[in-house]
Coordinates of C-alpha atoms and ligand atoms in Angstrom, one line a residue:
M14 CA 6.3 55.1 -17.3
H15 CA 8.2 58.3 -16.3
Y16 CA 11.1 59.3 -13.9
V17 CA 10.7 63.5 -11.9
N18 CA 14.4 64.7 -10.8
I19 CA 16.4 62.3 -12.5
R20 CA 20.2 63.6 -12.0
K21 CA 22.8 62.8 -14.4
G22 CA 26.5 61.7 -12.6
S23 CA 29.9 59.6 -12.8
F24 CA 30.0 56.4 -11.6
I25 CA 33.0 56.4 -9.0
E26 CA 32.2 52.8 -6.9
R27 CA 29.6 50.2 -5.2
P28 CA 31.1 49.3 -2.0
N29 CA 28.9 47.1 -1.6
R30 CA 24.8 46.0 -3.3
F31 CA 22.7 48.0 -2.2
I32 CA 24.5 51.5 -3.0
A33 CA 27.5 52.8 -4.8
Y34 CA 29.5 57.0 -5.5
I35 CA 28.5 59.0 -7.0
D36 CA 29.8 62.3 -8.4
I37 CA 26.7 64.3 -8.9
E38 CA 28.0 67.8 -10.2
G39 CA 31.4 67.7 -8.2
K40 CA 30.1 66.0 -5.5
K41 CA 30.8 62.4 -4.7
E42 CA 27.2 61.0 -3.0
T43 CA 26.2 58.2 -2.2
V44 CA 23.2 56.5 -3.8
H45 CA 20.8 53.9 -3.3
V46 CA 21.2 50.9 -5.9
K47 CA 17.6 49.0 -6.2
N48 CA 19.4 46.4 -9.0
T49 CA 21.2 44.1 -6.3
G50 CA 22.1 42.6 -9.4
R51 CA 26.4 43.1 -10.2
C52 CA 25.4 44.6 -13.3
A53 CA 29.7 44.6 -13.4
E54 CA 29.5 45.4 -17.4
L55 CA 26.9 48.4 -16.1
L56 CA 28.7 50.1 -13.4
V57 CA 32.2 50.6 -14.3
P58 CA 34.5 53.8 -12.7
G59 CA 33.5 57.0 -14.7
A60 CA 30.2 55.3 -16.5
P61 CA 27.2 57.8 -17.2
V62 CA 24.3 57.5 -15.3
Y63 CA 20.6 58.7 -14.4
V64 CA 19.9 59.3 -10.1
Q65 CA 16.2 59.9 -8.8
E66 CA 16.5 62.8 -6.5
T67 CA 13.9 60.5 -3.4
D68 CA 11.1 61.9 -1.5
N69 CA 11.3 60.5 1.6
P70 CA 12.7 62.6 4.0
A71 CA 13.5 59.3 5.9
R72 CA 16.4 57.8 4.1
K73 CA 19.5 58.0 4.6
T74 CA 20.2 58.6 1.0
R75 CA 19.2 60.8 -0.8
W76 CA 19.1 59.6 -4.5
D77 CA 18.5 56.1 -6.2
L78 CA 20.5 55.0 -9.3
I79 CA 18.0 54.7 -12.0
A80 CA 19.7 54.3 -15.8
V81 CA 23.3 53.7 -17.1
E82 CA 25.0 54.6 -20.8
K83 CA 26.5 51.2 -21.7
G84 CA 28.2 53.2 -24.9
K85 CA 25.0 54.5 -27.4
R86 CA 22.1 52.2 -24.5
M87 CA 20.7 53.3 -22.0
V88 CA 19.9 50.8 -19.7
N89 CA 17.1 51.2 -17.1
M90 CA 18.3 49.7 -13.7
D91 CA 15.8 49.9 -11.4
S92 CA 14.8 46.6 -10.5
Q93 CA 11.6 47.9 -9.3
I94 CA 10.0 49.1 -12.1
P95 CA 9.5 45.3 -14.7
N96 CA 6.4 44.8 -12.4
K97 CA 5.0 48.0 -13.2
L98 CA 5.6 48.3 -16.6
V99 CA 4.3 44.7 -17.1
A100 CA 0.3 45.9 -15.3
E101 CA 1.2 49.2 -17.8
W102 CA 0.8 46.8 -20.7
L103 CA -1.2 44.3 -20.1
R104 CA -4.0 47.0 -18.9
E105 CA -3.5 49.0 -22.2
G106 CA -4.8 45.9 -23.7
N107 CA -1.8 43.9 -25.2
L108 CA -1.5 39.5 -24.7
F109 CA -4.6 39.7 -23.2
E110 CA -8.7 40.5 -24.1
E111 CA -10.4 41.7 -21.2
I112 CA -8.6 41.9 -18.3
T113 CA -11.3 41.3 -15.2
R114 CA -8.6 41.6 -12.6
I115 CA -5.0 42.4 -11.9
R116 CA -2.6 41.7 -8.2
P117 CA 0.4 42.1 -7.7
E118 CA 2.3 39.9 -5.3
Y119 CA 0.4 37.1 -5.8
T120 CA 0.8 34.0 -3.2
Y121 CA 0.4 30.3 -5.0
G122 CA 1.9 26.8 -3.0
S123 CA 5.3 28.3 -1.1
S124 CA 6.5 30.6 -4.4
R125 CA 4.9 34.4 -4.1
F126 CA 4.6 35.4 -8.1
D127 CA 4.3 39.3 -9.1
L128 CA 1.4 39.4 -11.0
Y129 CA -2.4 37.4 -11.4
V130 CA -4.4 38.7 -13.7
E131 CA -7.7 36.8 -15.0
A132 CA -8.2 38.0 -18.5
D133 CA -10.2 36.3 -21.0
G134 CA -12.1 33.2 -18.9
K135 CA -8.5 32.6 -17.0
K136 CA -6.6 32.2 -14.3
I137 CA -3.1 32.9 -14.9
F138 CA 0.2 33.8 -13.1
I139 CA 3.3 35.9 -14.6
E140 CA 6.6 36.4 -12.7
V141 CA 8.3 39.4 -14.2
K142 CA 12.3 39.8 -14.7
G143 CA 13.9 42.6 -14.7
V144 CA 17.2 42.0 -17.5
T145 CA 19.8 44.1 -17.9
L146 CA 22.5 41.5 -18.9
E147 CA 23.6 42.4 -22.2
E148 CA 26.8 41.2 -24.8
D149 CA 27.3 41.8 -28.5
G150 CA 22.6 41.8 -28.3
V151 CA 22.3 39.1 -27.0
V152 CA 20.9 39.7 -23.2
R153 CA 20.8 37.0 -20.7
F154 CA 19.2 36.6 -17.2
P155 CA 20.2 35.6 -14.0
D156 CA 22.9 37.9 -13.6
A157 CA 24.1 36.6 -10.4
P158 CA 22.8 32.6 -9.7
S159 CA 19.6 32.4 -8.7
E160 CA 17.5 29.8 -6.2
R161 CA 14.2 32.0 -6.1
A162 CA 14.3 32.2 -9.6
V163 CA 14.7 28.4 -10.1
K164 CA 11.4 28.3 -7.7
H165 CA 9.3 30.0 -9.2
V166 CA 9.3 28.5 -12.3
E167 CA 9.3 25.7 -10.6
E168 CA 6.2 26.6 -8.9
L169 CA 5.1 27.7 -12.1
K170 CA 4.7 24.2 -14.0
T171 CA 2.9 23.3 -11.3
A172 CA 0.5 26.3 -11.8
V173 CA 0.1 24.7 -15.4
R174 CA -0.5 21.1 -14.4
E175 CA -3.4 22.4 -11.8
G176 CA -5.5 24.3 -14.8
Y177 CA -3.7 27.7 -14.6
E178 CA -2.4 29.3 -17.6
A179 CA 1.9 31.1 -16.3
Y180 CA 3.9 33.3 -18.0
V181 CA 8.1 34.0 -17.1
F182 CA 8.8 37.7 -18.4
F183 CA 11.9 38.9 -19.1
V184 CA 11.9 42.9 -19.1
V185 CA 14.6 43.5 -21.2
Q186 CA 15.5 47.1 -20.2
M187 CA 17.2 48.3 -23.1
K188 CA 16.5 48.3 -26.8
G189 CA 17.4 47.0 -29.6
V190 CA 18.9 43.7 -28.7
R191 CA 18.6 40.7 -30.8
Y192 CA 17.5 37.8 -29.1
F193 CA 17.3 37.0 -25.0
T194 CA 18.6 33.2 -23.6
P195 CA 19.2 32.2 -20.4
N196 CA 22.6 32.7 -18.9
M197 CA 24.0 29.0 -18.6
D198 CA 27.3 29.7 -17.4
T199 CA 26.2 32.2 -13.9
H200 CA 23.8 29.7 -13.3
P201 CA 22.8 26.7 -15.8
A202 CA 20.0 25.1 -13.0
F203 CA 17.5 27.8 -14.0
G204 CA 18.0 27.5 -17.3
E205 CA 17.4 23.8 -17.9
A206 CA 13.9 24.5 -15.1
L207 CA 13.5 27.3 -17.8
F208 CA 13.6 24.7 -20.7
R209 CA 11.7 22.1 -18.8
A210 CA 9.3 24.8 -18.2
S211 CA 8.9 25.9 -21.3
K212 CA 7.9 22.4 -22.6
A213 CA 5.6 21.9 -20.0
G214 CA 3.6 24.6 -21.3
V215 CA 4.2 27.5 -19.4
H216 CA 5.2 30.7 -21.5
I217 CA 8.2 31.8 -21.6
L218 CA 7.8 35.8 -23.2
A219 CA 10.5 38.6 -24.1
Y220 CA 10.6 42.1 -24.3
D221 CA 12.6 45.3 -25.5
C222 CA 12.3 48.3 -23.6
E223 CA 12.1 51.7 -24.8
T224 CA 14.9 53.5 -22.5
G225 CA 15.3 57.1 -22.0
K226 CA 17.3 58.9 -18.5
D227 CA 13.9 59.5 -17.0
Y228 CA 11.4 57.5 -19.2
I229 CA 10.8 53.6 -20.1
H230 CA 8.4 51.9 -21.8
I231 CA 8.1 48.1 -23.2
E232 CA 8.5 47.9 -26.4
D233 CA 8.5 44.7 -29.5
E234 CA 8.6 41.7 -28.2
V235 CA 12.4 39.6 -28.2
P236 CA 12.8 36.3 -29.4
V237 CA 13.4 34.0 -26.8
A238 CA 16.0 31.3 -27.5
F239 CA 17.3 28.5 -25.8
A240 CA 21.3 26.7 -26.0
D241 CA 20.9 24.3 -28.5
T242 CA 23.1 21.8 -26.5
M243 CA 20.1 22.4 -24.4
E244 CA 17.9 20.6 -26.1
D245 CA 20.1 17.8 -26.4
K246 CA 21.0 18.0 -23.3
I247 CA 16.9 18.3 -21.9
G248 CA 15.1 17.0 -25.2
E249 CA 11.2 15.8 -24.8
E250 CA 12.4 12.5 -23.7
T251 CA 14.9 12.9 -21.1
Y252 CA 11.8 15.8 -20.1
L253 CA 9.0 13.5 -19.6
A254 CA 11.4 10.7 -17.8
E255 CA 12.5 13.7 -15.8
T256 CA 9.0 15.1 -15.1
V257 CA 7.6 11.0 -14.2
V258 CA 10.7 10.9 -11.1
E259 CA 9.9 14.2 -10.1
W260 CA 6.6 12.7 -9.5
Y261 CA 6.1 9.3 -8.4
R262 CA 9.2 10.9 -5.4
A263 CA 6.4 13.5 -4.6
N264 CA 3.4 11.3 -4.9
K265 CA 4.2 7.8 -4.4
R266 CA 1.9 5.1 -2.3
E267 CA 3.5 3.4 1.2
L268 CA 3.5 -0.6 0.2
P269 CA 5.2 -2.5 2.1
W270 CA 7.0 -3.8 -0.6
R271 CA 8.9 -0.5 -1.7
K272 CA 10.4 -0.3 2.2
E273 CA 14.1 -2.1 1.8
P274 CA 13.0 -3.2 -2.2
D275 CA 15.8 -6.4 -2.1
A276 CA 15.7 -8.1 -5.3
Y277 CA 13.7 -11.2 -3.2
R278 CA 11.5 -8.6 -1.9
V279 CA 10.4 -7.6 -5.3
W280 CA 10.6 -10.8 -6.8
V281 CA 7.6 -11.7 -4.6
S282 CA 5.5 -8.5 -4.0
E283 CA 6.0 -8.1 -8.2
I284 CA 4.9 -12.4 -8.3
M285 CA 2.1 -11.8 -5.9
L286 CA 0.7 -9.0 -7.8
Q287 CA 0.3 -9.8 -11.2
Q288 CA -3.4 -10.8 -11.5
T289 CA -4.2 -9.0 -7.5
R290 CA -4.8 -5.7 -6.4
V291 CA -2.7 -3.7 -4.3
E292 CA -4.9 -4.0 -1.2
A293 CA -5.7 -7.5 -1.4
V294 CA -2.0 -8.0 -1.7
K295 CA -0.7 -6.5 1.4
S296 CA -1.3 -9.0 4.1
Y297 CA -0.4 -12.6 2.1
Y298 CA 3.1 -10.3 1.6
E299 CA 3.7 -9.8 5.0
R300 CA 2.4 -13.5 6.1
F301 CA 4.8 -14.5 2.7
L302 CA 8.2 -12.8 4.0
R303 CA 7.7 -13.5 7.8
E304 CA 7.1 -17.7 6.8
L305 CA 9.9 -17.7 4.3
P306 CA 12.1 -14.6 4.9
T307 CA 14.6 -16.0 1.9
V308 CA 15.9 -17.7 -1.0
K309 CA 16.3 -20.5 1.5
D310 CA 13.0 -21.1 3.0
L311 CA 11.6 -20.7 0.2
A312 CA 13.5 -23.4 -1.9
E313 CA 13.1 -25.8 0.7
A314 CA 8.9 -25.1 2.0
E315 CA 6.8 -28.0 1.9
E316 CA 4.8 -27.7 -0.9
D317 CA 1.4 -27.8 1.5
K318 CA 3.0 -24.8 3.2
L319 CA 3.3 -22.7 0.4
L320 CA 0.2 -23.7 -1.2
K321 CA -1.2 -22.0 1.8
L322 CA 0.8 -18.9 2.4
W323 CA -0.7 -18.3 -1.3
E324 CA -4.4 -19.5 -0.7
G325 CA -6.9 -16.6 -1.4
L326 CA -4.1 -15.6 -4.5
G327 CA -4.9 -17.5 -7.2
Y328 CA -3.4 -18.7 -10.7
Y329 CA -1.4 -21.3 -7.5
N330 CA 1.4 -22.2 -11.0
R331 CA 2.8 -18.0 -10.0
A332 CA 4.0 -20.2 -6.1
R333 CA 5.3 -23.0 -7.4
N334 CA 6.9 -22.0 -10.2
M335 CA 8.6 -19.3 -7.0
Q336 CA 9.9 -22.4 -5.2
K337 CA 11.2 -23.9 -8.6
A338 CA 13.5 -20.8 -8.9
A339 CA 14.3 -20.4 -6.2
R340 CA 15.9 -24.4 -6.1
Q341 CA 18.1 -22.8 -9.6
I342 CA 19.5 -20.2 -7.5
M343 CA 20.2 -22.4 -4.9
I344 CA 22.1 -24.9 -7.4
D345 CA 23.4 -22.8 -10.0
C346 CA 24.0 -19.1 -7.8
H347 CA 24.7 -20.7 -4.5
G348 CA 21.6 -19.6 -3.0
V349 CA 22.7 -15.3 -4.7
F350 CA 19.8 -14.2 -6.2
P351 CA 21.1 -13.0 -9.9
D352 CA 22.1 -9.6 -10.7
T353 CA 22.2 -9.3 -14.1
Y354 CA 18.9 -9.3 -15.7
E355 CA 19.9 -11.9 -18.7
E356 CA 20.4 -14.4 -15.3
I357 CA 17.0 -13.2 -14.1
L358 CA 15.0 -13.4 -17.2
S359 CA 16.6 -17.3 -17.2
L360 CA 14.6 -18.1 -14.2
K361 CA 11.8 -20.4 -13.9
G362 CA 8.3 -18.1 -14.5
I363 CA 9.9 -14.8 -14.0
G364 CA 9.2 -12.9 -17.4
N365 CA 9.9 -9.1 -18.9
Y366 CA 8.7 -7.4 -16.9
T367 CA 9.6 -9.4 -13.8
A368 CA 13.1 -9.4 -14.7
G369 CA 12.7 -5.6 -15.3
A370 CA 11.2 -5.1 -12.6
I371 CA 13.5 -6.5 -10.6
S372 CA 16.3 -5.5 -12.5
A373 CA 15.4 -1.9 -11.7
F374 CA 13.5 -1.5 -8.7
A375 CA 16.2 -4.1 -6.9
Y376 CA 19.4 -3.6 -8.6
G377 CA 18.9 0.2 -10.7
L378 CA 19.9 -1.1 -13.5
P379 CA 18.2 1.3 -16.5
K380 CA 15.3 -1.4 -17.9
P381 CA 12.5 -1.3 -18.7
A382 CA 9.1 -3.2 -16.7
V383 CA 6.1 -2.8 -19.1
D384 CA 3.0 -4.6 -17.6
G385 CA -0.5 -2.8 -18.6
N386 CA -0.1 0.4 -16.1
V387 CA 3.1 1.4 -18.6
L388 CA 0.7 -0.3 -21.5
R389 CA -1.5 2.2 -21.2
V390 CA 0.7 4.9 -20.4
I391 CA 2.8 5.1 -23.6
S392 CA -0.8 3.9 -25.6
R393 CA -2.2 7.0 -24.0
L394 CA 0.1 9.4 -24.6
T395 CA 1.3 8.4 -28.1
G396 CA -2.2 8.3 -29.3
S397 CA -1.8 4.1 -30.0
R398 CA -4.5 2.4 -31.1
E399 CA -2.2 -0.5 -31.8
D400 CA -3.7 -3.6 -29.6
I401 CA -1.8 -3.8 -26.7
A402 CA -2.4 -7.7 -26.5
K403 CA 0.5 -8.0 -28.9
Q404 CA 3.2 -9.2 -27.8
S405 CA 5.1 -7.5 -30.7
V406 CA 3.6 -4.1 -28.9
R407 CA 5.0 -5.0 -25.5
K408 CA 7.7 -5.2 -27.6
R409 CA 8.5 -1.8 -29.1
V410 CA 7.5 0.1 -25.8
E411 CA 9.9 -1.3 -23.9
D412 CA 12.7 -0.2 -26.8
M413 CA 11.4 2.7 -26.6
L414 CA 11.4 2.9 -22.6
E415 CA 15.0 1.3 -22.6
P416 CA 17.3 4.4 -23.7
I417 CA 15.2 7.0 -21.4
I418 CA 15.0 5.7 -18.7
P419 CA 17.7 7.7 -16.6
K420 CA 20.6 5.6 -15.5
D421 CA 20.0 7.5 -11.9
A422 CA 16.6 6.7 -11.4
A423 CA 16.4 3.9 -12.7
S424 CA 13.8 2.7 -9.9
D425 CA 11.6 5.7 -9.8
F426 CA 11.6 6.2 -13.3
N427 CA 9.7 3.0 -13.7
Q428 CA 8.2 2.9 -11.0
G429 CA 6.5 6.4 -11.9
L430 CA 5.3 5.0 -14.8
I431 CA 3.4 1.7 -13.8
E432 CA 3.1 4.1 -10.3
L433 CA 1.4 6.8 -12.9
G434 CA -0.8 3.8 -14.5
A435 CA -2.6 2.7 -11.5
I436 CA -3.4 6.4 -9.4
V437 CA -4.3 8.4 -12.5
C438 CA -4.6 7.6 -16.1
V439 CA -6.9 5.0 -14.4
P440 CA -7.6 1.3 -16.3
N441 CA -11.8 2.1 -16.0
G442 CA -13.6 4.7 -15.1
E443 CA -12.5 7.9 -17.1
P444 CA -8.0 9.1 -16.3
K445 CA -7.8 12.4 -14.4
C446 CA -5.7 14.2 -16.8
G447 CA -6.1 17.3 -14.8
E448 CA -3.4 15.8 -11.7
C449 CA -1.8 14.4 -14.3
P450 CA 2.3 15.9 -14.6
L451 CA 2.2 13.9 -18.4
S452 CA -0.9 16.0 -19.8
C453 CA 1.4 18.2 -21.9
F454 CA 2.6 15.3 -23.2
C455 CA -0.1 14.2 -24.2
E456 CA -1.7 12.6 -27.6
A457 CA -5.1 11.2 -26.5
R458 CA -5.8 14.5 -23.9
R459 CA -5.5 16.4 -27.2
Q460 CA -7.1 14.3 -29.0
G461 CA -9.8 13.9 -26.6
T462 CA -9.4 9.7 -27.1
A463 CA -7.8 9.1 -24.0
S464 CA -11.2 7.1 -23.1
E465 CA -10.5 4.9 -26.1
I466 CA -7.5 3.7 -25.8
P467 CA -6.0 1.3 -25.0
V468 CA -6.9 -1.0 -27.9
K469 CA -6.5 -4.1 -26.5
S470 CA -8.8 -7.9 -28.1
R471 CA -10.4 -9.8 -26.4
G472 CA -8.9 -13.3 -26.3
K473 CA -10.4 -16.6 -26.7
A474 CA -13.8 -16.5 -25.2
R475 CA -13.7 -18.4 -21.4
R476 CA -15.3 -22.8 -20.8
I477 CA -18.6 -22.2 -18.6
E478 CA -18.1 -25.8 -17.1
E479 CA -20.7 -26.2 -14.7
R480 CA -19.7 -27.9 -11.6
T481 CA -21.9 -28.8 -8.5
V482 CA -19.9 -29.2 -4.8
F483 CA -20.5 -31.1 -2.2
L484 CA -19.9 -30.5 1.4
F485 CA -19.7 -33.9 3.5
K486 CA -20.6 -33.8 7.0
D487 CA -21.5 -36.0 9.4
G488 CA -21.5 -33.9 13.2
K489 CA -17.6 -34.5 13.4
K490 CA -16.0 -33.9 10.1
L491 CA -16.3 -33.0 6.8
A492 CA -15.1 -34.1 3.7
I493 CA -12.1 -33.2 1.5
R494 CA -9.7 -34.3 -1.1
K495 CA -6.5 -33.3 -2.7
R496 CA -6.0 -32.5 -6.4
P497 CA -4.0 -33.7 -8.8
P498 CA -0.6 -33.2 -8.9
K499 CA -0.9 -31.4 -12.1
G500 CA -3.0 -29.4 -14.2
L501 CA -6.0 -26.0 -13.2
L502 CA -5.9 -26.1 -8.7
A503 CA -3.3 -29.1 -8.7
S504 CA -2.1 -30.3 -5.4
L505 CA -4.7 -27.3 -3.9
Y506 CA -7.7 -29.4 -1.4
E507 CA -11.3 -29.2 -2.5
F508 CA -15.2 -30.0 -1.1
P509 CA -15.3 -33.4 -3.1
N510 CA -17.4 -32.3 -6.6
V511 CA -18.3 -33.8 -10.1
Q512 CA -19.2 -32.1 -13.1
G513 CA -23.1 -30.7 -14.5
S514 CA -25.8 -29.1 -12.9
M515 CA -27.4 -31.8 -10.0
S516 CA -30.5 -31.6 -9.2
M517 CA -32.0 -32.3 -5.4
E518 CA -32.9 -35.7 -6.5
E519 CA -29.9 -35.9 -8.4
A520 CA -27.2 -34.5 -5.3
V521 CA -28.5 -37.5 -3.1
A522 CA -28.5 -40.4 -5.3
Y523 CA -25.1 -39.1 -5.9
S524 CA -24.2 -39.4 -2.2
K525 CA -25.8 -43.2 -2.0
G526 CA -23.7 -44.5 -5.1
I527 CA -21.0 -44.0 -3.4
G528 CA -21.6 -45.0 -0.1
L529 CA -23.0 -42.0 2.2
M530 CA -26.6 -42.4 3.2
P531 CA -28.3 -39.0 3.7
V532 CA -29.6 -38.1 6.6
R533 CA -30.3 -34.3 6.3
M534 CA -30.0 -31.5 3.1
K535 CA -29.0 -27.7 2.2
A536 CA -29.4 -26.5 -1.2
L537 CA -26.2 -23.9 -0.6
G538 CA -27.0 -22.1 -2.9
N539 CA -25.0 -21.1 -6.6
A540 CA -21.4 -19.5 -7.1
K541 CA -19.0 -18.6 -10.2
H542 CA -15.6 -18.5 -9.6
I543 CA -13.7 -17.5 -13.3
F544 CA -10.0 -18.7 -14.2
S545 CA -8.4 -17.7 -16.7
H546 CA -9.8 -19.5 -19.9
I547 CA -13.3 -21.3 -17.4
E548 CA -15.6 -20.6 -15.6
W549 CA -16.6 -22.6 -13.2
H550 CA -20.8 -21.9 -12.6
M551 CA -21.5 -24.3 -8.8
T552 CA -24.3 -25.4 -7.6
G553 CA -23.7 -26.7 -3.9
Y554 CA -25.9 -29.0 -1.6
E555 CA -24.9 -28.9 1.7
I556 CA -25.4 -33.5 2.7
I557 CA -25.4 -34.8 6.5
V558 CA -24.4 -38.0 6.1
D559 CA -25.1 -40.6 9.8
E560 CA -21.0 -41.8 9.0
L561 CA -18.5 -40.4 6.3
E562 CA -16.4 -43.5 6.6
R563 CA -18.9 -45.7 5.8
T564 CA -17.9 -44.5 1.9
N565 CA -16.3 -46.3 -1.6
E566 CA -15.6 -42.9 -2.6
K567 CA -11.2 -43.3 -2.3
G568 CA -9.1 -40.5 -1.9
F569 CA -11.5 -38.3 0.7
L570 CA -9.5 -36.6 3.5
F571 CA -12.0 -36.5 7.3
I572 CA -11.2 -33.3 8.5
R573 CA -12.8 -31.0 11.4
A574 CA -13.6 -27.8 9.4
E575 CA -10.5 -25.5 11.2
E576 CA -8.5 -27.4 9.6
I577 CA -9.1 -26.0 5.9
G578 CA -7.8 -22.8 8.3
E579 CA -4.9 -24.1 9.5
E580 CA -2.6 -26.9 7.0
Y581 CA -5.4 -28.1 4.4
P582 CA -4.8 -24.9 1.7
V583 CA -8.5 -24.6 -0.4
P584 CA -9.0 -22.1 -3.1
S585 CA -10.8 -19.6 -3.4
A586 CA -12.5 -20.8 -5.8
F587 CA -14.5 -22.6 -2.9
E588 CA -15.3 -19.4 -1.4
Y589 CA -18.6 -19.6 -1.3
Y590 CA -19.3 -23.2 0.0
K591 CA -15.6 -22.3 3.1
R592 CA -18.9 -20.7 5.2
Y593 CA -20.0 -23.1 5.7
A594 CA -17.7 -25.6 6.3
G595 CA -17.6 -25.0 10.1
T596 CA -21.8 -25.1 10.2
I597 CA -23.3 -28.8 11.2
Ligands
SF4_8 FE1 -3.2 9.1 -19.0 FE2 -4.0 12.3 -18.7 FE3 -2.2 11.8 -18.6 FE4 -2.5 11.1 -20.5 S1 -2.6 13.3 -19.9 S2 -1.0 10.3 -19.5 S3 -4.8 10.4 -21.5 S4 -4.3 10.7 -17.5

């Protein structure tokens, strides 16, 4: 790239960022300075400078500052030239094999990048930065804080996530330097952003230039160095943690338990969310908190009321254990929810995951909350084929995560990993690696093994139990009974049922055997319910009898069908048959 109409002068002073006074052949001229950076080490009184006479008659100043001699070094100061140089250099066949398109000034997100290139089948953004700051052969950028530069670098990271190739290209506007490094003195945030971008797959390049008073062109690659302290400060793990936090804050779903997350609310939601889908939990959660808004209310609740609030969520022991823990808190902690991990972990029904979740979400303590989502994400990130059903593997993941939890963002980090597993690194179907903020770290993605990971051994096969369910009715009421206080579905209400799959004749005989005379009967069909270790395969009959009270079976209760919804919690195992409760 050549300049014409170049004249030599001597620098006098710079009254503001945009102009300088230059002595040209004994006359003090006002010269336009395109480079609005400080350039304090370059523009010193008496420094030989080179200026170009403008051919634009409308311009107030006749001259543009192009280059300055700094000792034996010629430094080009034209801030408009680096973009043109890079575009020209690319067209000459550098960096890419076959360029099909180059467009300057391309808008992407809320940034405008210097160059958009289509080459070798790739879509590429290049942000170009001119570098003039040099000391002892080390060149640095920026020479003044630049929030815009930070924003550009951040946007390039996003572009990489979305499948673009991205570059920050530092054009060192001089020759003979040793290496480039971001200027941590003037703007550490830029250096850190650049370092993170490099870790996220943004290419950071620096090239020096052969410069003269009237020419400049790109020459040789210059090493890019980040300070060792930066490696310590923003090592890979720290970067990973910050990426998770950043992603979570931008992408989290609005969920009722994320508003005002005090310990009690976190606890209730986390217990409900075990084994149950988020969508299904929402209405249960809101109703539960309305009815039992405090630990005290939970501790004092009637068992039937508690089970009724839990009806449909299954795993009723979770609710019973919560009540035991609430009573523990009332006695041992005067009703105040404990605020240390160890104390929380000591509560009935609370394991490592829930203790970690309450500690981190409610109190901001840097404790890991490792659930199935986190195990999946971490297994894929590390390419681990260890069995995530094993306690030892879970423990290892907890130990690995604990030291990297950001002290000031423990909640968002933990929730970010969980959320990532729930909506991006999903359990069923292909993970959405293209949307994943951690894809640049991911071993499974690199190896193409995401669909095989995690490995989870199957537990013992479930026992199949055949049962026959009866809806005994007499025109006004139907029969239910309370289950025993211990064991499966303890203390809940059920339709009478017996082991085995009965034919219609056997069902009639059974009915008569317990003193109930069938008037009419109907087969209701089959239903299945899966518990953790058992599967119920059920056959059902509706049997209209002359009078329910005549039964000799102990423990039957005769109720109106509406009361099932109001007072008597009937678990979802009987969901299929509940729909027939109200019909006669
Ligand atoms: Fe999961 Fe894919 Fe992200 Fe890896 S890149 S963590 S497999 S979504």
